[in-house]
Coordinates of C-alpha atoms in Angstrom, one line a residue:
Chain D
X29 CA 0.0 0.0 0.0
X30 CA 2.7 2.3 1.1
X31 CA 5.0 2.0 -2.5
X32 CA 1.3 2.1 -4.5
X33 CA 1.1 5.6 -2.7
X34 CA 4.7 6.5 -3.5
X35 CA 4.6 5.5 -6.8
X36 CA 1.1 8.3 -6.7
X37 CA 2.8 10.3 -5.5
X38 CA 6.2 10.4 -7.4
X39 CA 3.5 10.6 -10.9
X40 CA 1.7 13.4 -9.4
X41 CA 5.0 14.8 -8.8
X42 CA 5.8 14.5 -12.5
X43 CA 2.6 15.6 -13.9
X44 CA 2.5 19.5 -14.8
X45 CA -0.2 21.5 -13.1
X46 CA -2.2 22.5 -16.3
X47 CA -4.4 24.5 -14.3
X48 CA -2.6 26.7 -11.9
X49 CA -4.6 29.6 -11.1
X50 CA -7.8 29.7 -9.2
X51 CA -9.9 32.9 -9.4
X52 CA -12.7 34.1 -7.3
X53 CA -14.2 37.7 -7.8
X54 CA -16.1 39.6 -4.9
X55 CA -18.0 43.0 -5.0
X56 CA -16.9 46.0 -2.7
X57 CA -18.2 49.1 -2.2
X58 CA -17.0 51.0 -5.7
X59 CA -15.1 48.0 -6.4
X60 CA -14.9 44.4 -7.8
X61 CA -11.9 42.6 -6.2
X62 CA -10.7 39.6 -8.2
X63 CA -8.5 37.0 -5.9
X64 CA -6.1 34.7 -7.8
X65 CA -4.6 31.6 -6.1
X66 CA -1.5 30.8 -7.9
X67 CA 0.5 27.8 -7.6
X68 CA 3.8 27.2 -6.1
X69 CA 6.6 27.5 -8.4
X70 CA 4.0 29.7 -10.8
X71 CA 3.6 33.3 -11.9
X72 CA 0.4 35.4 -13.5
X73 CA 1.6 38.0 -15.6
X74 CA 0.4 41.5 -14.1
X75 CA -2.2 43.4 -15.3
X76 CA -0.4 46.8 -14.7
X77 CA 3.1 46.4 -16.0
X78 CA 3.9 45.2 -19.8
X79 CA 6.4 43.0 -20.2
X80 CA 8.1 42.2 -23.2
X81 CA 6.8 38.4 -24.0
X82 CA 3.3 37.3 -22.1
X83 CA 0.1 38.6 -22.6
X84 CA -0.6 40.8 -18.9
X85 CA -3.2 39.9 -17.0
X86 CA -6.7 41.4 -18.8
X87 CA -10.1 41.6 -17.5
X88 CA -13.0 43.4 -18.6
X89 CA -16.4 43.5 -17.2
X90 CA -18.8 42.5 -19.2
X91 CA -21.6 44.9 -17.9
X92 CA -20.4 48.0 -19.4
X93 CA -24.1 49.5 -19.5
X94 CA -24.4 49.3 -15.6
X95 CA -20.9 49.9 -15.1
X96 CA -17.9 52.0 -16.1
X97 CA -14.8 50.0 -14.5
X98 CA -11.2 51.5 -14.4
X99 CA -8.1 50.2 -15.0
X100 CA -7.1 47.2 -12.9
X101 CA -5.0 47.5 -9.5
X102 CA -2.6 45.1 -8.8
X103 CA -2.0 44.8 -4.9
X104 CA 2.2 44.2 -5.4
X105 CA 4.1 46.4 -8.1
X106 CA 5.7 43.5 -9.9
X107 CA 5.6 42.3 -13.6
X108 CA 4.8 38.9 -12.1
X109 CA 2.7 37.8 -9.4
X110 CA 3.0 35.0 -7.4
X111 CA 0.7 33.2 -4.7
X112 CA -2.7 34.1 -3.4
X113 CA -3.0 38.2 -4.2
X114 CA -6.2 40.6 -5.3
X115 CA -6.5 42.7 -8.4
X116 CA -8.3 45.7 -7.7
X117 CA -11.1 47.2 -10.6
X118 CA -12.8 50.4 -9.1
X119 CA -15.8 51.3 -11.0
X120 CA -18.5 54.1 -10.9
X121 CA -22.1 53.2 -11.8
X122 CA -23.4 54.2 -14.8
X123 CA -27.1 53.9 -13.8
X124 CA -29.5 52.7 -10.7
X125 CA -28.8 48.7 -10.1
X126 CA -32.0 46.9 -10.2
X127 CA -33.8 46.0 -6.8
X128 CA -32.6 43.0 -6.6
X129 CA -29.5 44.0 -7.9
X130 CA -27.2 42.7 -11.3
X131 CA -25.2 39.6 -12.0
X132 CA -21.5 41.2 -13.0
X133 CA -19.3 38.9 -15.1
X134 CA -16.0 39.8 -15.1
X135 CA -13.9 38.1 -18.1
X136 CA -10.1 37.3 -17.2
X137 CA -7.4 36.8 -20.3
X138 CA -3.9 35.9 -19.1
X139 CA -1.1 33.8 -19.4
X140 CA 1.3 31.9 -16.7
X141 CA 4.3 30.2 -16.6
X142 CA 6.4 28.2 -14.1
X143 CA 10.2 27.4 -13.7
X144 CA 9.5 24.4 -16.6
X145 CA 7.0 24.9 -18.1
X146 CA 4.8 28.2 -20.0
X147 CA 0.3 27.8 -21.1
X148 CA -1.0 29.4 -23.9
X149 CA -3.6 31.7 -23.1
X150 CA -6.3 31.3 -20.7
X151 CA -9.7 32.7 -20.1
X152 CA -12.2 32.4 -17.5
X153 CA -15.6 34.5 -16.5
X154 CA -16.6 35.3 -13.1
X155 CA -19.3 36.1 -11.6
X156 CA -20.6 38.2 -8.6
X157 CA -23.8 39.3 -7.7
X158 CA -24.3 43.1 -6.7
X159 CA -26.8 44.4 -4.2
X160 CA -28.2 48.0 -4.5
X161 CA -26.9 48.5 -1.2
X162 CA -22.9 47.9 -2.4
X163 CA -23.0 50.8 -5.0
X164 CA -21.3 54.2 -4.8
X165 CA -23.7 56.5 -7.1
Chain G
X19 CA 38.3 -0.9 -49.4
X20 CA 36.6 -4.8 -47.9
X21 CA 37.0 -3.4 -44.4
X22 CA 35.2 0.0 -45.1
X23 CA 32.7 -1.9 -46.9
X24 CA 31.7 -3.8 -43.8
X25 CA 32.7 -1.4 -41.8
X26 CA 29.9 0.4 -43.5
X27 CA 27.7 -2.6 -43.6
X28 CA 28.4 -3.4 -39.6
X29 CA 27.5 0.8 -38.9
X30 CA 23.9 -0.2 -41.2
X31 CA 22.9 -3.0 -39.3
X32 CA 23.8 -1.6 -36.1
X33 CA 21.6 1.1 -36.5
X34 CA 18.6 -1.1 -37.7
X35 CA 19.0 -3.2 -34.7
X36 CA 18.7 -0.3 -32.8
X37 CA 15.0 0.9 -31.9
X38 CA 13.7 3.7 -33.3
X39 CA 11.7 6.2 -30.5
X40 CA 9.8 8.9 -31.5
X41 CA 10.4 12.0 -29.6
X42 CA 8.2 15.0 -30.6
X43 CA 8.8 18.2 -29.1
X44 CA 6.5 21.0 -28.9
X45 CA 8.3 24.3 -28.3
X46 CA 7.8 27.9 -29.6
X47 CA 10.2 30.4 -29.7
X48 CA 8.2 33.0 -27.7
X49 CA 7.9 30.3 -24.9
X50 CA 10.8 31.3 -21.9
X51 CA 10.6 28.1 -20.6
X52 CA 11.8 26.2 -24.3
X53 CA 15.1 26.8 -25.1
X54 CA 16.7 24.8 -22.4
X55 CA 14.2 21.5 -24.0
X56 CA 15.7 22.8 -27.3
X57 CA 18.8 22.6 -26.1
X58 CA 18.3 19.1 -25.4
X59 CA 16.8 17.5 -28.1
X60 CA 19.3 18.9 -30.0
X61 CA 21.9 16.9 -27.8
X62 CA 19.9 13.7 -27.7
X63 CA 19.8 13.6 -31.6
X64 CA 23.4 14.7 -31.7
X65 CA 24.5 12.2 -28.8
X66 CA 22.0 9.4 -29.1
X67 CA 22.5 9.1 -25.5
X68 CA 20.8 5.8 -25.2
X69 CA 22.1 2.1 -26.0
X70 CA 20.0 0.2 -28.5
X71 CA 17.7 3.1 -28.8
X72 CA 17.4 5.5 -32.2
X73 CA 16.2 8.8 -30.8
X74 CA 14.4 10.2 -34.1
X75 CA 13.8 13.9 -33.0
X76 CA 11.2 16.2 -34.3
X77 CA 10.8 20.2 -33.2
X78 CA 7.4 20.7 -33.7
X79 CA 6.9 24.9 -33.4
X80 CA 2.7 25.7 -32.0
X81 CA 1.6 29.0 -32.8
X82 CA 0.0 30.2 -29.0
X83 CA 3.1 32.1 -27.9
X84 CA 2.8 34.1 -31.7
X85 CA 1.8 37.5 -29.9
X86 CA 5.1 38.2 -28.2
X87 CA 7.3 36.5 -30.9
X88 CA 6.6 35.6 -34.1
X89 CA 7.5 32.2 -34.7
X90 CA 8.6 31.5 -38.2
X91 CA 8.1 27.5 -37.7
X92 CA 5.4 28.0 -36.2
X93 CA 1.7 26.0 -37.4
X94 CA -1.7 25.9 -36.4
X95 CA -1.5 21.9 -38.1
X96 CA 1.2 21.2 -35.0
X97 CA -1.1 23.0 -32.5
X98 CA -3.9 20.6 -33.7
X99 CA -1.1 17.6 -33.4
X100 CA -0.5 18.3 -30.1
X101 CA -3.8 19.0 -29.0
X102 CA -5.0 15.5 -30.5
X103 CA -2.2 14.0 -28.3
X104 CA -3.4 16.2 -25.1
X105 CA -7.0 14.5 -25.9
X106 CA -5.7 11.1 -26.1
X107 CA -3.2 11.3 -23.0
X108 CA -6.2 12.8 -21.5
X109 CA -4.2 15.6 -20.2
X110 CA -6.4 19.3 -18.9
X111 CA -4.6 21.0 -21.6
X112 CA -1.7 21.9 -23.7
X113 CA 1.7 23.5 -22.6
X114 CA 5.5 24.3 -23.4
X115 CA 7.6 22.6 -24.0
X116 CA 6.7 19.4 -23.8
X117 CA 7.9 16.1 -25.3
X118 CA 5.8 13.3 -26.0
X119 CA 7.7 9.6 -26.9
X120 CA 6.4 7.4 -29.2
X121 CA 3.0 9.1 -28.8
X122 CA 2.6 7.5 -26.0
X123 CA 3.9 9.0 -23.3
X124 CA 4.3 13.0 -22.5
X125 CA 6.9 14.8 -19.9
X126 CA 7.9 18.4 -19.2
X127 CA 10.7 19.0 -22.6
X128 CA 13.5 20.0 -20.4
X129 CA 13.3 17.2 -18.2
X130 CA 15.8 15.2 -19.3
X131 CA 16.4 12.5 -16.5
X132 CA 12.0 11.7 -16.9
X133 CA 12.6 11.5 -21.2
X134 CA 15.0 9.1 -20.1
X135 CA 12.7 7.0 -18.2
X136 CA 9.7 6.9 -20.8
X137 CA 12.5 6.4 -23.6
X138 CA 13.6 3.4 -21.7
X139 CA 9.6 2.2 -21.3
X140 CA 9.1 3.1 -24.9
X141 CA 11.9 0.7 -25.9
X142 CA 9.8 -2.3 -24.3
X143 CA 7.6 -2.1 -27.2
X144 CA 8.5 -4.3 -30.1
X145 CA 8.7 -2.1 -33.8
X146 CA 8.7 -3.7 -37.1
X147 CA 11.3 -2.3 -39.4
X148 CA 10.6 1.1 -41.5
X149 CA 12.6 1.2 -45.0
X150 CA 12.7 4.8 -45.5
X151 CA 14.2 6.2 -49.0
X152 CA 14.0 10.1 -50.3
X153 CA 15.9 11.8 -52.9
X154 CA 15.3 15.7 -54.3
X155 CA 13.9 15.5 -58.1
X156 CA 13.6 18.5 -59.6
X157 CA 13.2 20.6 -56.6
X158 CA 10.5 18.1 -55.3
X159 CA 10.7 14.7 -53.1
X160 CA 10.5 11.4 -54.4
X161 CA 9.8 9.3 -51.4
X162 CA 9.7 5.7 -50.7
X163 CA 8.1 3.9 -47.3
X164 CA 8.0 0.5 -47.1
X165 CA 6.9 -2.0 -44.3
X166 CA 5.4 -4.9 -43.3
X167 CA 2.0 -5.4 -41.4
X168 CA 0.5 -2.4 -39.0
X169 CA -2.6 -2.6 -41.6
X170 CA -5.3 0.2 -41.0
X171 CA -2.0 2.5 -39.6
X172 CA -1.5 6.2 -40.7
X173 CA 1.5 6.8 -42.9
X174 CA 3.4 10.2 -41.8
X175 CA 6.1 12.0 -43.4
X176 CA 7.9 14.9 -41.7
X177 CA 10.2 17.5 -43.6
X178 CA 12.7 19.1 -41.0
X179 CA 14.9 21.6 -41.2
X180 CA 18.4 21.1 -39.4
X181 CA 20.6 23.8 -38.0
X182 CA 17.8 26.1 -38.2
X183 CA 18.6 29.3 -36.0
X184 CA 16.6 32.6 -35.2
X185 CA 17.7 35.5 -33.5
X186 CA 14.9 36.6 -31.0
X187 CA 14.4 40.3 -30.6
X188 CA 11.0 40.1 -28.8
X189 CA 9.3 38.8 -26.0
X190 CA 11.0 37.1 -23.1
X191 CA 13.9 35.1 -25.5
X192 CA 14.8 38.9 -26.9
X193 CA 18.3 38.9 -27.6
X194 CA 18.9 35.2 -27.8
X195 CA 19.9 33.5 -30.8
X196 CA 17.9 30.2 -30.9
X197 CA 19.2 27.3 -32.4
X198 CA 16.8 24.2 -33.4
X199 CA 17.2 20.6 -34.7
X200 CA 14.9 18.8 -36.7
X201 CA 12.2 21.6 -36.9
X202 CA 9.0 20.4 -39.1
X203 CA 8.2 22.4 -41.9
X204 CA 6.0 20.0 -43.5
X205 CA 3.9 17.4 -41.9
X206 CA 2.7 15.1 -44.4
X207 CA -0.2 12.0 -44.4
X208 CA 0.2 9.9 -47.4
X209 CA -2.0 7.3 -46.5
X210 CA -2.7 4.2 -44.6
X211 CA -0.7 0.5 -44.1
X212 CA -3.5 -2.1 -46.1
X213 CA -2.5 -5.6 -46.3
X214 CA 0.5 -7.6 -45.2
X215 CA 3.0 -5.2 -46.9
X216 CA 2.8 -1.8 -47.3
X217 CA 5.4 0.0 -50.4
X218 CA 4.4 3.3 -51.0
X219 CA 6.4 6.1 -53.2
X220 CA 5.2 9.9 -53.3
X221 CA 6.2 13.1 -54.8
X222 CA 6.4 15.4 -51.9
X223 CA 6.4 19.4 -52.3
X224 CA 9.6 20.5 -51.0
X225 CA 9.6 23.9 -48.6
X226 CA 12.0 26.5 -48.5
X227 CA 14.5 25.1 -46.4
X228 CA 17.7 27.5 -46.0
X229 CA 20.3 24.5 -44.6
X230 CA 20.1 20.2 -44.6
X231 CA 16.9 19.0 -43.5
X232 CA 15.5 15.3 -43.0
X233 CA 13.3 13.2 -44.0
X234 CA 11.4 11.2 -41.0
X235 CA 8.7 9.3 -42.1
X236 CA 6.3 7.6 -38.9
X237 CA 3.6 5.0 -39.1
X238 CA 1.2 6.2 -36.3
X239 CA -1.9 3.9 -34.6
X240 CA -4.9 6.8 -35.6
X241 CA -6.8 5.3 -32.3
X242 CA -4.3 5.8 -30.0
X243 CA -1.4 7.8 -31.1
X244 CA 0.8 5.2 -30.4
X245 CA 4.2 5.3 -33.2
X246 CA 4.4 1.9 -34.4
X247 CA 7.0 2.3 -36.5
X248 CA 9.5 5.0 -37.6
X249 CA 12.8 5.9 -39.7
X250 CA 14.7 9.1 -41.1
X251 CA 17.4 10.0 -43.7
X252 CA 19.0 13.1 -44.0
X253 CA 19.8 15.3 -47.0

């Protein structure tokens, strides 16, 4: 049993992590934060520095009607970013949420690579709900 | 003039008793991580590193890192070749570099001492012999592939370009000269093993191909993406 688990683990081991970022996107007062959980031994291009080679991080809401979103904030000033860290998109309201307030998607476009290996481009869609009450007007 | 003669013949039958392995590497220049697994296939095909093994080597350029560097070499056809083998190895996805031997098994492209081990499982498998001619006629390729059994196979020939080098001024390999071995130009299907022998011969466009190149023609299993058989010659 116990050299069945090694020889798991040792494949595991040798298996590249395909999938290394996890996303989650929450609403804020005036802001939608995204939160990316990156892998050990990986790196997200930033969203607010180019670099020469990989696409940086991009996101764009897909609600432009409700809402007008600036440019993304990273929290570190870094062409990479590394383990669990929030992007930051402050946004005004372009008109009165609905009652019971407004699916946002939030589209992400970015690319990763670790110390082996580099993926193509990636996208993903978020979602969060906002409440009337979260909005700055 | 006897002894270079079976010198010559001893060197031939040497290298047939040796097994051929398939090792396809999918790299792109714009890729940071590549040029070390570059690097190494180009050693492996210059060093044949391994007893009784024939390391047939193939760069095989995808076009996903295009945006920071354009890759000349670079082809949608090998994205959708290494795709079909990320389906059949039932992998999440695609990266680079990676190496996949014999089309049957699949490891990070720099990794050198896990090629060695799938190489060395790859070898396990028995492979009936490839006769593999090619000769330029008037600017095109006459080739011949000849085997026996593997009926229902698919016959692949690859034209690749040796000593092929760029010199990177964007993205992440800017200022790097890059230096690749056996980089396909031109993947070719000519058909399918019927019967208990297979002899085929076709005329084969020939690309623009600045240096030597090779031929390396590969019968392939269309189920399973297992290499069944393989050969090369070099021009």
């Amino acid at each position: 049993m116990r050299t069945l688990l090694l020889i798991a683990a040792t494949l595991a081991a040798q298996t590249p992590n395909l999938n290394p970022i996890t996303w989650a996107l929450s609403t804020q007062p005036g802001k939608l934060v995204l939160h990316a959980k990156i892998a050990e031994h990986y790196k997200l291009f930033s969203p607010t520095k180019s670099t020469p080679g990989p696409i940086p991080l991009r996101v764009k809401v897909l609600e432009s009607r409700w809402l007008r979103a600036a440019k993304p904030l990273a929290s570190t000033d870094s062409h990479t970013l590394t383990g669990e860290t929030d992007i930051t998109i402050p946004y005004t309201l372009r008109r009165k949420l609905p009652n019971d307030g407004l699916t946002v998607h939030v589209e992400v476009e970015y690319q990763s690579c670790s110390d082996q290996i580099c993926l193509p481009i990636t996208r993903r869609t978020l979602e969060a709900k906002l409440l009337p009450a979260n909005p700055v007007l | 003039m006897k002894f270079l003669l079976l010198l010559c013949l001893a060197a031939n039958l040497a290298a047939q008793l040796k097994k051929p392995i398939l090792l396809e590497l999918f790299t792109a220049e714009g890729c940071a991580s590549c040029p070390p697994a570059d690097e190494l296939i180009s050693a492996v095909d210059r060093l044949q590193p391994i007893p009784n093994a024939d390391l047939i080597v193939l760069s095989e350029h995808v076009t996903y890192w295009d945006h920071s560097s354009k890759d000349r070499f670079a082809s949608t056809t090998l994205n959708n070749r290494q795709l079909g083998y990320s389906q059949l190895l039932k992998l999440e996805g695609v990266y680079t570099p990676q190496l996949i031997i014999d089309g049957k098994y699949e490891c990070v492209g720099g990794n050198g001492p896990e090629a060695k081990r799938l190489i060395l499982e790859a070898l396990k498998q028995d492979k009936p012999l490839l006769e593999l001619n090619a000769n330029r006629v008037n600017g095109k390729l006459l080739t011949n592939v000849s085997f026996f059994g593997l009926s229902g196979a698919t016959i692949l020939v690859a034209i690749a370009e040796d000593n092929a080098e760029t010199k990177i001024t964007k993205g992440e390999n800017s200022g790097k000269t890059l230096k690749h071995t056996a980089v396909v130009r031109a993947l070719h299907t000519i058909g399918t093993a019927e019967g208990l022998r297979t002899d085929r011969t076709v005329e084969l466009p020939l690309p623009p191909i600045a240096s030597s190149f090779r031929i390396v023609a590969f019968i392939q299993d269309s189920k399973t993406g297992h290499i069944l058989a393989a050969a090369q010659v070099k021009l």
